[in-house]
């Protein structure tokens, strides 16, 4: 009985040591320290923890407080690339970014040419003001349509519909849009003065028409002065002919402005160097000067 009791006591003592050893090894990192709950195992003092009042040399470092910094601090010198393709347009069709740029430039070219030929152009036998509106179309001759609405240039918006009479506008400033629009409607005895070849006419100015006052036997009339035609000229100077002959040159000029590159004549390369749609204020001013 005593032997069995002694064996049981020895077994309990060994079991207690094993349990203590396993418990002491729990959560002990390299260096012999604990997680702050008690002293290090084995009686070592060099790796004591910060908890339990121990003063060992291996204390745990406190985390540094976060500090807000600009992204450039962490990504200095890093470059990102992106591909300008597979963009969904208003019809949910996949197109490239350059396709959108070309459409933007082509629409502007169509609009400008229609307005200029409407006022300063000449058809086969008469002016181009025949009360028609231009429907803007893409290279495949398809209408630009958004939410069922076609993109058009309405002739009614080209020249202001005003009631100004001859004696109400005595001086015309062609740099003033309102004066210019009003001057196109000056009438005398139901005749538009600026369409009368015996006085003053803007019709055919693209070709140099009505740019020279000719007098014969006391009669005066306006005749063509070929040296006064525009730099971009087409005969007849109606929209269809003018756009067909000059659209590529005008689109190139617009692309050079958007790309800030007046020397390149490669339209596709210019498009590839443009990274945004639309026109900023400086580009709008340059386009106006280009038209002049």
mmCIF file of C-alpha atoms in Angstrom:
data_model
loop_
_atom_site.group_PDB
_atom_site.id
_atom_site.type_symbol
_atom_site.label_atom_id
_atom_site.label_comp_id
_atom_site.label_asym_id
_atom_site.label_seq_id
_atom_site.Cartn_x
_atom_site.Cartn_y
_atom_site.Cartn_z
ATOM 1 C CA UNK A 1 0.000 0.000 0.000
ATOM 2 C CA UNK A 2 2.770 2.424 0.896
ATOM 3 C CA UNK A 3 4.577 1.503 -2.291
ATOM 4 C CA UNK A 4 1.487 2.160 -4.354
ATOM 5 C CA UNK A 5 0.872 5.409 -2.535
ATOM 6 C CA UNK A 6 4.453 6.509 -3.162
ATOM 7 C CA UNK A 7 4.176 5.621 -6.840
ATOM 8 C CA UNK A 8 0.959 7.595 -7.159
ATOM 9 C CA UNK A 9 2.586 10.608 -5.513
ATOM 10 C CA UNK A 10 5.585 10.379 -7.887
ATOM 11 C CA UNK A 11 3.270 10.075 -10.876
ATOM 12 C CA UNK A 12 1.264 13.108 -9.768
ATOM 13 C CA UNK A 13 4.480 15.099 -9.284
ATOM 14 C CA UNK A 14 5.781 14.218 -12.787
ATOM 15 C CA UNK A 15 2.398 15.016 -14.307
ATOM 16 C CA UNK A 16 2.381 18.346 -12.539
ATOM 17 C CA UNK A 17 5.837 19.222 -13.893
ATOM 18 C CA UNK A 18 4.770 18.279 -17.452
ATOM 19 C CA UNK A 19 1.653 20.381 -17.206
ATOM 20 C CA UNK A 20 3.676 23.316 -15.880
ATOM 21 C CA UNK A 21 6.229 22.933 -18.652
ATOM 22 C CA UNK A 22 3.567 22.893 -21.388
ATOM 23 C CA UNK A 23 1.825 25.875 -19.826
ATOM 24 C CA UNK A 24 5.079 27.748 -19.593
ATOM 25 C CA UNK A 25 5.859 27.118 -23.256
ATOM 26 C CA UNK A 26 2.526 28.578 -24.339
ATOM 27 C CA UNK A 27 2.875 31.939 -26.241
ATOM 28 C CA UNK A 28 6.618 32.201 -25.622
ATOM 29 C CA UNK A 29 8.316 33.975 -28.547
ATOM 30 C CA UNK A 30 11.998 33.602 -29.531
ATOM 31 C CA UNK A 31 14.192 35.036 -26.790
ATOM 32 C CA UNK A 32 12.340 33.367 -23.936
ATOM 33 C CA UNK A 33 9.804 36.146 -23.165
ATOM 34 C CA UNK A 34 6.132 35.652 -22.582
ATOM 35 C CA UNK A 35 3.231 37.692 -23.844
ATOM 36 C CA UNK A 36 3.249 39.877 -20.758
ATOM 37 C CA UNK A 37 1.538 37.539 -18.310
ATOM 38 C CA UNK A 38 4.552 36.287 -16.313
ATOM 39 C CA UNK A 39 8.274 35.673 -16.113
ATOM 40 C CA UNK A 40 10.225 33.778 -18.760
ATOM 41 C CA UNK A 41 10.683 30.047 -18.442
ATOM 42 C CA UNK A 42 13.792 28.394 -17.085
ATOM 43 C CA UNK A 43 14.582 31.263 -14.687
ATOM 44 C CA UNK A 44 16.474 33.287 -17.314
ATOM 45 C CA UNK A 45 16.493 37.026 -16.737
ATOM 46 C CA UNK A 46 17.976 38.218 -20.039
ATOM 47 C CA UNK A 47 14.765 37.812 -21.972
ATOM 48 C CA UNK A 48 12.213 38.809 -19.387
ATOM 49 C CA UNK A 49 8.871 40.179 -20.468
ATOM 50 C CA UNK A 50 7.466 43.599 -19.758
ATOM 51 C CA UNK A 51 4.640 42.126 -17.709
ATOM 52 C CA UNK A 52 4.605 40.920 -14.135
ATOM 53 C CA UNK A 53 7.003 43.590 -12.892
ATOM 54 C CA UNK A 54 10.084 41.984 -14.506
ATOM 55 C CA UNK A 55 12.914 44.224 -15.645
ATOM 56 C CA UNK A 56 14.476 42.113 -18.393
ATOM 57 C CA UNK A 57 16.341 43.732 -21.294
ATOM 58 C CA UNK A 58 14.081 42.586 -24.204
ATOM 59 C CA UNK A 59 11.020 44.868 -23.944
ATOM 60 C CA UNK A 60 8.342 44.903 -26.682
ATOM 61 C CA UNK A 61 8.386 47.968 -29.042
ATOM 62 C CA UNK A 62 5.271 50.094 -29.205
ATOM 63 C CA UNK A 63 3.684 50.580 -32.699
ATOM 64 C CA UNK A 64 4.306 53.915 -34.398
ATOM 65 C CA UNK A 65 1.246 56.143 -34.666
ATOM 66 C CA UNK A 66 -0.076 56.330 -38.288
ATOM 67 C CA UNK A 67 0.746 59.470 -40.249
ATOM 68 C CA UNK A 68 -1.195 60.727 -43.269
ATOM 69 C CA UNK A 69 1.055 61.258 -46.305
ATOM 70 C CA UNK A 70 0.558 61.972 -50.008
ATOM 71 C CA UNK A 71 0.487 59.006 -52.359
ATOM 72 C CA UNK A 72 3.605 60.392 -54.048
ATOM 73 C CA UNK A 73 5.539 59.640 -50.835
ATOM 74 C CA UNK A 74 4.967 55.915 -51.267
ATOM 75 C CA UNK A 75 4.838 55.748 -55.060
ATOM 76 C CA UNK A 76 7.564 58.218 -56.039
ATOM 77 C CA UNK A 77 9.015 57.324 -59.425
ATOM 78 C CA UNK A 78 6.335 54.769 -60.222
ATOM 79 C CA UNK A 79 4.647 55.067 -63.619
ATOM 80 C CA UNK A 80 1.265 53.667 -64.580
ATOM 81 C CA UNK A 81 0.213 52.677 -68.091
ATOM 82 C CA UNK A 82 -3.269 52.319 -69.470
ATOM 83 C CA UNK A 83 -4.718 51.292 -72.792
ATOM 84 C CA UNK A 84 -7.074 53.644 -74.608
ATOM 85 C CA UNK A 85 -9.298 50.974 -76.077
ATOM 86 C CA UNK A 86 -12.487 49.056 -75.524
ATOM 87 C CA UNK A 87 -14.544 52.035 -74.386
ATOM 88 C CA UNK A 88 -18.314 51.768 -74.540
ATOM 89 C CA UNK A 89 -20.009 54.596 -76.389
ATOM 90 C CA UNK A 90 -23.551 55.932 -75.958
ATOM 91 C CA UNK A 91 -24.892 52.935 -77.911
ATOM 92 C CA UNK A 92 -23.047 50.516 -75.584
ATOM 93 C CA UNK A 93 -20.772 49.491 -78.454
ATOM 94 C CA UNK A 94 -17.071 48.934 -77.887
ATOM 95 C CA UNK A 95 -14.941 51.585 -79.563
ATOM 96 C CA UNK A 96 -11.412 52.847 -79.117
ATOM 97 C CA UNK A 97 -10.510 56.135 -77.484
ATOM 98 C CA UNK A 98 -9.093 57.333 -80.802
ATOM 99 C CA UNK A 99 -12.449 56.589 -82.443
ATOM 100 C CA UNK A 100 -14.116 58.954 -79.986
ATOM 101 C CA UNK A 101 -11.464 61.605 -80.621
ATOM 102 C CA UNK A 102 -11.899 61.325 -84.379
ATOM 103 C CA UNK A 103 -15.678 61.621 -84.024
ATOM 104 C CA UNK A 104 -15.293 64.726 -81.861
ATOM 105 C CA UNK A 105 -13.001 66.367 -84.418
ATOM 106 C CA UNK A 106 -15.098 65.288 -87.406
ATOM 107 C CA UNK A 107 -18.290 66.677 -85.852
ATOM 108 C CA UNK A 108 -16.581 70.021 -85.242
ATOM 109 C CA UNK A 109 -15.254 70.082 -88.811
ATOM 110 C CA UNK A 110 -18.727 69.389 -90.217
ATOM 111 C CA UNK A 111 -20.265 72.091 -88.052
ATOM 112 C CA UNK A 112 -17.669 74.721 -88.994
ATOM 113 C CA UNK A 113 -17.808 73.998 -92.715
ATOM 114 C CA UNK A 114 -21.594 74.124 -92.794
ATOM 115 C CA UNK A 115 -21.713 77.471 -90.993
ATOM 116 C CA UNK A 116 -19.000 79.034 -93.145
ATOM 117 C CA UNK A 117 -20.444 77.862 -96.458
ATOM 118 C CA UNK A 118 -23.936 78.887 -95.348
ATOM 119 C CA UNK A 119 -22.852 82.519 -94.992
ATOM 120 C CA UNK A 120 -19.832 82.866 -97.306
ATOM 121 C CA UNK A 121 -20.378 80.092 -99.823
ATOM 122 C CA UNK A 122 -21.954 79.897 -103.234
ATOM 123 C CA UNK A 123 -23.863 77.091 -104.892
ATOM 124 C CA UNK A 124 -24.111 76.420 -108.590
ATOM 125 C CA UNK A 125 -26.346 79.437 -109.205
ATOM 126 C CA UNK A 126 -27.075 81.109 -105.865
ATOM 127 C CA UNK A 127 -26.218 81.356 -102.177
ATOM 128 C CA UNK A 128 -26.494 78.353 -99.878
ATOM 129 C CA UNK A 129 -29.208 79.747 -97.615
ATOM 130 C CA UNK A 130 -31.924 77.421 -98.760
ATOM 131 C CA UNK A 131 -33.453 76.724 -95.353
ATOM 132 C CA UNK A 132 -31.924 73.283 -94.869
ATOM 133 C CA UNK A 133 -30.347 71.803 -91.763
ATOM 134 C CA UNK A 134 -27.263 69.605 -91.726
ATOM 135 C CA UNK A 135 -27.502 66.137 -90.188
ATOM 136 C CA UNK A 136 -24.119 65.195 -88.761
ATOM 137 C CA UNK A 137 -22.964 61.726 -89.825
ATOM 138 C CA UNK A 138 -20.013 59.442 -89.199
ATOM 139 C CA UNK A 139 -17.562 58.078 -91.749
ATOM 140 C CA UNK A 140 -20.022 55.306 -92.617
ATOM 141 C CA UNK A 141 -22.652 57.953 -93.441
ATOM 142 C CA UNK A 142 -24.680 56.989 -90.374
ATOM 143 C CA UNK A 143 -26.374 59.641 -88.259
ATOM 144 C CA UNK A 144 -25.016 60.459 -84.825
ATOM 145 C CA UNK A 145 -27.959 59.580 -82.591
ATOM 146 C CA UNK A 146 -28.270 59.855 -78.809
ATOM 147 C CA UNK A 147 -31.471 58.776 -77.048
ATOM 148 C CA UNK A 148 -33.281 58.869 -80.376
ATOM 149 C CA UNK A 149 -32.171 62.423 -81.212
ATOM 150 C CA UNK A 150 -30.050 63.130 -84.269
ATOM 151 C CA UNK A 151 -27.133 65.532 -84.134
ATOM 152 C CA UNK A 152 -27.953 68.413 -86.481
ATOM 153 C CA UNK A 153 -26.939 71.986 -87.254
ATOM 154 C CA UNK A 154 -30.128 73.992 -87.570
ATOM 155 C CA UNK A 155 -29.997 76.823 -90.100
ATOM 156 C CA UNK A 156 -32.317 78.869 -87.888
ATOM 157 C CA UNK A 157 -29.521 79.141 -85.321
ATOM 158 C CA UNK A 158 -26.825 80.236 -87.761
ATOM 159 C CA UNK A 159 -28.095 83.776 -88.262
ATOM 160 C CA UNK A 160 -30.063 85.444 -85.490
ATOM 161 C CA UNK A 161 -33.707 86.011 -86.261
ATOM 162 C CA UNK A 162 -33.930 89.689 -85.405
ATOM 163 C CA UNK A 163 -36.110 92.603 -86.429
ATOM 164 C CA UNK A 164 -33.304 95.138 -86.927
ATOM 165 C CA UNK A 165 -33.805 97.573 -89.786
ATOM 166 C CA UNK A 166 -31.315 99.552 -91.824
ATOM 167 C CA UNK A 167 -31.624 102.725 -89.737
ATOM 168 C CA UNK A 168 -31.201 100.845 -86.481
ATOM 169 C CA UNK A 169 -27.679 99.631 -87.118
ATOM 170 C CA UNK A 170 -25.426 102.272 -88.631
ATOM 171 C CA UNK A 171 -22.076 100.675 -87.848
ATOM 172 C CA UNK A 172 -21.205 97.010 -87.992
ATOM 173 C CA UNK A 173 -18.374 95.503 -85.946
ATOM 174 C CA UNK A 174 -17.623 92.168 -87.592
ATOM 175 C CA UNK A 175 -15.736 91.069 -84.464
ATOM 176 C CA UNK A 176 -18.964 91.372 -82.515
ATOM 177 C CA UNK A 177 -21.125 88.312 -83.046
ATOM 178 C CA UNK A 178 -24.391 90.143 -82.385
ATOM 179 C CA UNK A 179 -23.541 92.980 -84.775
ATOM 180 C CA UNK A 180 -22.439 90.497 -87.404
ATOM 181 C CA UNK A 181 -25.640 88.466 -87.187
ATOM 182 C CA UNK A 182 -27.773 91.596 -87.278
ATOM 183 C CA UNK A 183 -25.901 92.958 -90.275
ATOM 184 C CA UNK A 184 -26.794 89.893 -92.298
ATOM 185 C CA UNK A 185 -30.461 90.805 -91.974
ATOM 186 C CA UNK A 186 -30.349 94.519 -92.805
ATOM 187 C CA UNK A 187 -33.160 95.100 -95.260
ATOM 188 C CA UNK A 188 -34.232 97.939 -97.508
ATOM 189 C CA UNK A 189 -37.569 97.692 -99.328
ATOM 190 C CA UNK A 190 -37.718 93.982 -98.470
ATOM 191 C CA UNK A 191 -34.310 93.330 -100.008
ATOM 192 C CA UNK A 192 -31.396 92.033 -97.952
ATOM 193 C CA UNK A 193 -28.673 94.634 -98.551
ATOM 194 C CA UNK A 194 -25.869 92.164 -97.893
ATOM 195 C CA UNK A 195 -27.143 89.951 -100.701
ATOM 196 C CA UNK A 196 -27.396 92.741 -103.296
ATOM 197 C CA UNK A 197 -24.584 92.531 -105.811
ATOM 198 C CA UNK A 198 -24.885 96.262 -106.549
ATOM 199 C CA UNK A 199 -24.103 97.211 -102.957
ATOM 200 C CA UNK A 200 -22.515 94.585 -100.770
ATOM 201 C CA UNK A 201 -22.737 90.805 -100.763
ATOM 202 C CA UNK A 202 -21.097 88.111 -98.651
ATOM 203 C CA UNK A 203 -22.203 85.373 -101.033
ATOM 204 C CA UNK A 204 -19.290 83.555 -102.632
ATOM 205 C CA UNK A 205 -16.612 85.294 -100.558
ATOM 206 C CA UNK A 206 -14.881 81.904 -100.252
ATOM 207 C CA UNK A 207 -14.201 82.022 -103.985
ATOM 208 C CA UNK A 208 -13.469 85.755 -104.064
ATOM 209 C CA UNK A 209 -16.906 86.655 -105.396
ATOM 210 C CA UNK A 210 -18.209 90.199 -104.844
ATOM 211 C CA UNK A 211 -14.825 91.353 -103.608
ATOM 212 C CA UNK A 212 -14.209 94.032 -106.259
ATOM 213 C CA UNK A 213 -16.389 97.040 -107.089
ATOM 214 C CA UNK A 214 -16.620 97.406 -110.861
ATOM 215 C CA UNK A 215 -17.932 100.544 -112.603
ATOM 216 C CA UNK A 216 -18.976 100.775 -116.245
ATOM 217 C CA UNK A 217 -20.876 103.651 -117.810
ATOM 218 C CA UNK A 218 -21.819 104.994 -114.422
ATOM 219 C CA UNK A 219 -23.162 101.684 -113.179
ATOM 220 C CA UNK A 220 -21.431 99.973 -110.257
ATOM 221 C CA UNK A 221 -21.495 96.322 -109.482
ATOM 222 C CA UNK A 222 -19.527 93.798 -107.442
ATOM 223 C CA UNK A 223 -17.435 91.269 -109.343
ATOM 224 C CA UNK A 224 -15.077 88.410 -108.467
ATOM 225 C CA UNK A 225 -11.523 89.084 -107.345
ATOM 226 C CA UNK A 226 -9.728 85.745 -107.615
ATOM 227 C CA UNK A 227 -6.777 87.005 -105.572
ATOM 228 C CA UNK A 228 -9.113 87.557 -102.595
ATOM 229 C CA UNK A 229 -10.372 83.978 -102.311
ATOM 230 C CA UNK A 230 -9.880 81.977 -99.145
ATOM 231 C CA UNK A 231 -6.834 79.803 -98.550
ATOM 232 C CA UNK A 232 -9.085 76.730 -98.577
ATOM 233 C CA UNK A 233 -11.201 77.096 -101.656
ATOM 234 C CA UNK A 234 -13.610 74.764 -103.439
ATOM 235 C CA UNK A 235 -15.861 75.453 -106.393
ATOM 236 C CA UNK A 236 -18.762 75.493 -105.970
ATOM 237 C CA UNK A 237 -18.301 76.528 -102.354
ATOM 238 C CA UNK A 238 -21.305 74.642 -101.036
ATOM 239 C CA UNK A 239 -21.146 72.347 -98.053
ATOM 240 C CA UNK A 240 -20.825 69.037 -99.880
ATOM 241 C CA UNK A 241 -17.938 70.105 -102.113
ATOM 242 C CA UNK A 242 -16.130 72.084 -99.455
ATOM 243 C CA UNK A 243 -16.319 69.277 -96.888
ATOM 244 C CA UNK A 244 -15.183 66.628 -99.357
ATOM 245 C CA UNK A 245 -12.150 68.647 -100.469
ATOM 246 C CA UNK A 246 -11.087 70.236 -97.186
ATOM 247 C CA UNK A 247 -12.319 68.088 -94.297
ATOM 248 C CA UNK A 248 -9.033 66.185 -93.860
ATOM 249 C CA UNK A 249 -6.999 69.396 -93.814
ATOM 250 C CA UNK A 250 -9.318 70.981 -91.247
ATOM 251 C CA UNK A 251 -9.399 67.850 -89.070
ATOM 252 C CA UNK A 252 -5.594 67.754 -89.132
ATOM 253 C CA UNK A 253 -5.457 71.407 -88.067
ATOM 254 C CA UNK A 254 -7.794 70.727 -85.134
ATOM 255 C CA UNK A 255 -5.814 67.626 -84.098
ATOM 256 C CA UNK A 256 -2.568 69.631 -84.142
ATOM 257 C CA UNK A 257 -4.121 72.125 -81.742
ATOM 258 C CA UNK A 258 -5.375 69.407 -79.370
ATOM 259 C CA UNK A 259 -2.010 67.616 -79.442
ATOM 260 C CA UNK A 260 -0.066 70.894 -79.161
ATOM 261 C CA UNK A 261 1.983 69.796 -82.161
ATOM 262 C CA UNK A 262 1.862 72.078 -85.203
ATOM 263 C CA UNK A 263 4.562 70.219 -87.150
ATOM 264 C CA UNK A 264 3.239 66.671 -87.415
ATOM 265 C CA UNK A 265 1.053 65.841 -90.409
ATOM 266 C CA UNK A 266 0.267 62.293 -89.239
ATOM 267 C CA UNK A 267 -3.349 62.433 -88.087
ATOM 268 C CA UNK A 268 -3.364 59.025 -86.384
ATOM 269 C CA UNK A 269 -0.165 59.744 -84.446
ATOM 270 C CA UNK A 270 -1.611 63.058 -83.285
ATOM 271 C CA UNK A 271 -4.723 61.278 -81.996
ATOM 272 C CA UNK A 272 -2.554 58.799 -80.090
ATOM 273 C CA UNK A 273 -0.804 61.647 -78.286
ATOM 274 C CA UNK A 274 -4.074 63.214 -77.050
ATOM 275 C CA UNK A 275 -5.231 61.927 -73.654
ATOM 276 C CA UNK A 276 -8.543 63.676 -73.094
ATOM 277 C CA UNK A 277 -11.771 64.549 -74.853
ATOM 278 C CA UNK A 278 -13.222 68.034 -75.121
ATOM 279 C CA UNK A 279 -11.590 71.441 -75.603
ATOM 280 C CA UNK A 280 -10.082 73.671 -72.944
ATOM 281 C CA UNK A 281 -10.244 77.466 -73.131
ATOM 282 C CA UNK A 282 -6.813 77.868 -74.742
ATOM 283 C CA UNK A 283 -7.650 75.289 -77.401
ATOM 284 C CA UNK A 284 -10.952 77.014 -78.148
ATOM 285 C CA UNK A 285 -9.108 80.287 -78.700
ATOM 286 C CA UNK A 286 -6.588 78.589 -80.995
ATOM 287 C CA UNK A 287 -9.379 77.010 -83.017
ATOM 288 C CA UNK A 288 -10.992 80.430 -83.481
ATOM 289 C CA UNK A 289 -7.680 81.807 -84.728
ATOM 290 C CA UNK A 290 -7.336 78.779 -87.017
ATOM 291 C CA UNK A 291 -10.724 79.590 -88.551
ATOM 292 C CA UNK A 292 -9.623 83.186 -89.143
#
